[in-house]
Amino acid sequence: MSEQTQERGTSMPRRVVVVGAGMAGVQTAVALREQGFTGTVTLIGAEPHQPYDRPPLSKAVLLGKAEGSAFDVDFEALDLELQLGREALGVRPADHELDTEAGPVPYDVLVLATGAEPIRLPGAEGVPGVHLLRTLDDAERLRPVLARQHDIVVVGAGWIGAEFATAAREAGCAVTVVEAADRPLAGALPAEVAAPMAAWYADAGAALRTHARVERVEPGAVLLDDGSRLPADAVVVGIGARPATAWLAGSGIDLGAHGEVVADDHLRTSVPDVYAVGDCASFPSGRYGERLMVHHWDNALQGPRTVAANIIGEAVGEAPAVYDPVPYFWSEQFGRFVQHAGHHTSDDTILWRGDPAGPAWTVCWLRENRLVALLAVGRPRDLAQGRRLIEAGTPVDPRLLADPARPLKAAKA
């Protein structure tokens, strides 16, 4: 730690309270310590479990290859106060107090990191055998279902639906995935990009039914609106997630159209001394010229560093840091490693590298001959090089970019 950082830290005996003990919350607490903050840091989580990472839930934990995915963080050594199993109920900014089940918690700076919660299937709540996959408890309830090799219906062919279907097939379950749209990943990718992925389900022995809407769920079966009846020992719902912010109603903190906390480019909210980071927040991107809401692991890893820097910097009069990342995420499904970087819109030019019917290919999105996003299937080098091109805003030659034999970095114009 530098002398300057030590001086900054020792001048700030303030209390920072972080609400949410997932990746974004834990990394905010850790980043505060790494950047020299010496005040009190309290991390409040609704779940009773030691803070844990979510990606392994749909893989190793679900398949019984790991008992849990607790973060490798020594909270005691970092002098981070954990208050677990304590749900947040509201915020009173004028009083600088967070209301919880166990009473009010005063703060000097509050960080909202409550993440997102799964959208539930209407009419399916309380029906035996219906599951979500978001928490450690969810994964532990599903693990014996996979072990018994049940017939499983997955509702939703998004990222989580595909990952769960992958694990269920690996466990030997019969899997049918039903999707209301005409293709998998309809909300994330354009039709021509998602189309090749539909074949992955059949290749893995899973049935994919598109244009399939669930009429109702009953014990042992899923009924579709076309009259089909699918046998189901278990039903797993993966139809998306929404920011976990209902508890902020009446707080005066501005929420967006999707219920997310509206943060500025420094990740500050509309009220003083309150920041928001991770899945529960949106932020304006200067790079892409629009507000982004990114529900992915990397955003929950990167954003906290900006929040910590701004909490510390504000106290000593430093210019605030701007948060404007190139969004990144990955997914492991049906034996393929899928990575995505950047942000694309419907009017971007699409360019292919490789045959989408093959095991490895990349899709690039261009705007004015600059790479703005790419999806790489089994081509991690494309992803790494493309991400750097996006960050730098480097002009590229589309002709060179389309050659899959040529390194993507060699396509600079």
CSV table of N, CA, C and O in Angstrom, one decimal, residues 57 64 79 83-84 88-89 103 116-117 143 208-209 242 287 294 306 334 341 367 375 399:
chain,number,residue,atom,x,y,z
A,57,LEU,N,-23.2,-23.1,-9.4
A,57,LEU,CA,-24.5,-23.7,-9.0
A,57,LEU,C,-25.1,-24.6,-10.2
A,57,LEU,O,-25.7,-25.6,-9.9
A,64,GLY,N,-23.3,-32.5,-8.0
A,64,GLY,CA,-22.7,-33.2,-6.9
A,64,GLY,C,-21.2,-33.3,-6.9
A,64,GLY,O,-20.6,-34.0,-6.2
A,79,ASP,N,-11.1,-7.6,8.1
A,79,ASP,CA,-11.9,-6.8,9.1
A,79,ASP,C,-13.2,-6.4,8.4
A,79,ASP,O,-13.6,-5.2,8.5
A,83,GLN,N,-23.1,-9.8,8.3
A,83,GLN,CA,-24.4,-10.0,8.9
A,83,GLN,C,-25.3,-10.7,7.9
A,83,GLN,O,-25.8,-10.2,7.0
A,84,LEU,N,-25.4,-12.0,8.1
A,84,LEU,CA,-26.0,-12.9,7.2
A,84,LEU,C,-27.4,-13.3,7.7
A,84,LEU,O,-27.7,-13.3,8.9
A,88,ALA,N,-32.9,-7.0,3.9
A,88,ALA,CA,-33.1,-5.5,3.9
A,88,ALA,C,-34.6,-5.2,3.6
A,88,ALA,O,-35.2,-5.9,2.7
A,89,LEU,N,-35.1,-4.2,4.3
A,89,LEU,CA,-36.6,-3.9,4.1
A,89,LEU,C,-36.8,-2.5,3.5
A,89,LEU,O,-37.9,-2.3,3.0
A,103,GLY,N,-33.7,-4.7,12.6
A,103,GLY,CA,-33.6,-3.3,13.1
A,103,GLY,C,-32.8,-2.5,12.2
A,103,GLY,O,-32.2,-2.9,11.2
A,116,ALA,N,-30.3,-9.8,-8.7
A,116,ALA,CA,-31.6,-10.0,-9.4
A,116,ALA,C,-32.2,-11.3,-8.8
A,116,ALA,O,-31.6,-12.1,-8.2
A,117,GLU,N,-33.5,-11.4,-9.1
A,117,GLU,CA,-34.3,-12.5,-8.6
A,117,GLU,C,-35.0,-13.2,-9.8
A,117,GLU,O,-35.4,-12.5,-10.7
A,143,ARG,N,-30.3,-31.2,-6.9
A,143,ARG,CA,-29.3,-32.2,-7.0
A,143,ARG,C,-29.8,-33.6,-6.9
A,143,ARG,O,-29.6,-34.5,-7.8
A,208,LEU,N,-36.1,-29.8,-27.9
A,208,LEU,CA,-36.4,-28.4,-27.8
A,208,LEU,C,-37.7,-28.1,-28.5
A,208,LEU,O,-37.8,-28.5,-29.7
A,209,ARG,N,-38.6,-27.6,-27.8
A,209,ARG,CA,-39.9,-27.2,-28.4
A,209,ARG,C,-40.1,-25.7,-28.4
A,209,ARG,O,-40.2,-25.1,-27.3
A,242,ARG,N,-35.3,-10.4,-12.7
A,242,ARG,CA,-35.5,-9.0,-12.6
A,242,ARG,C,-34.7,-8.5,-11.4
A,242,ARG,O,-34.4,-9.2,-10.5
A,287,ARG,N,-19.6,4.5,-24.2
A,287,ARG,CA,-19.1,3.7,-25.3
A,287,ARG,C,-20.2,3.4,-26.3
A,287,ARG,O,-20.0,3.4,-27.5
A,294,VAL,N,-26.7,-5.0,-17.1
A,294,VAL,CA,-25.9,-6.2,-17.4
A,294,VAL,C,-26.0,-7.2,-16.3
A,294,VAL,O,-25.5,-7.0,-15.2
A,306,THR,N,-14.9,0.4,-9.3
A,306,THR,CA,-15.2,1.8,-9.5
A,306,THR,C,-15.9,2.3,-8.3
A,306,THR,O,-15.7,3.5,-7.9
A,334,PHE,N,-23.9,-27.8,-23.6
A,334,PHE,CA,-23.9,-28.9,-24.6
A,334,PHE,C,-22.5,-29.1,-25.2
A,334,PHE,O,-22.3,-29.3,-26.4
A,341,ALA,N,-18.7,-10.7,-25.8
A,341,ALA,CA,-18.1,-9.4,-25.4
A,341,ALA,C,-18.8,-8.3,-26.1
A,341,ALA,O,-19.1,-8.4,-27.3
A,367,ARG,N,-20.0,-1.6,-36.4
A,367,ARG,CA,-20.6,-0.3,-36.7
A,367,ARG,C,-19.6,0.6,-37.2
A,367,ARG,O,-18.6,0.9,-36.5
A,375,LEU,N,-19.5,-12.8,-30.5
A,375,LEU,CA,-19.9,-14.0,-29.8
A,375,LEU,C,-19.0,-15.1,-30.4
A,375,LEU,O,-18.9,-15.3,-31.6
A,399,ARG,N,-13.1,-7.5,-44.6
A,399,ARG,CA,-12.6,-8.6,-45.4
A,399,ARG,C,-11.6,-9.5,-44.6
A,399,ARG,O,-11.7,-10.7,-44.7
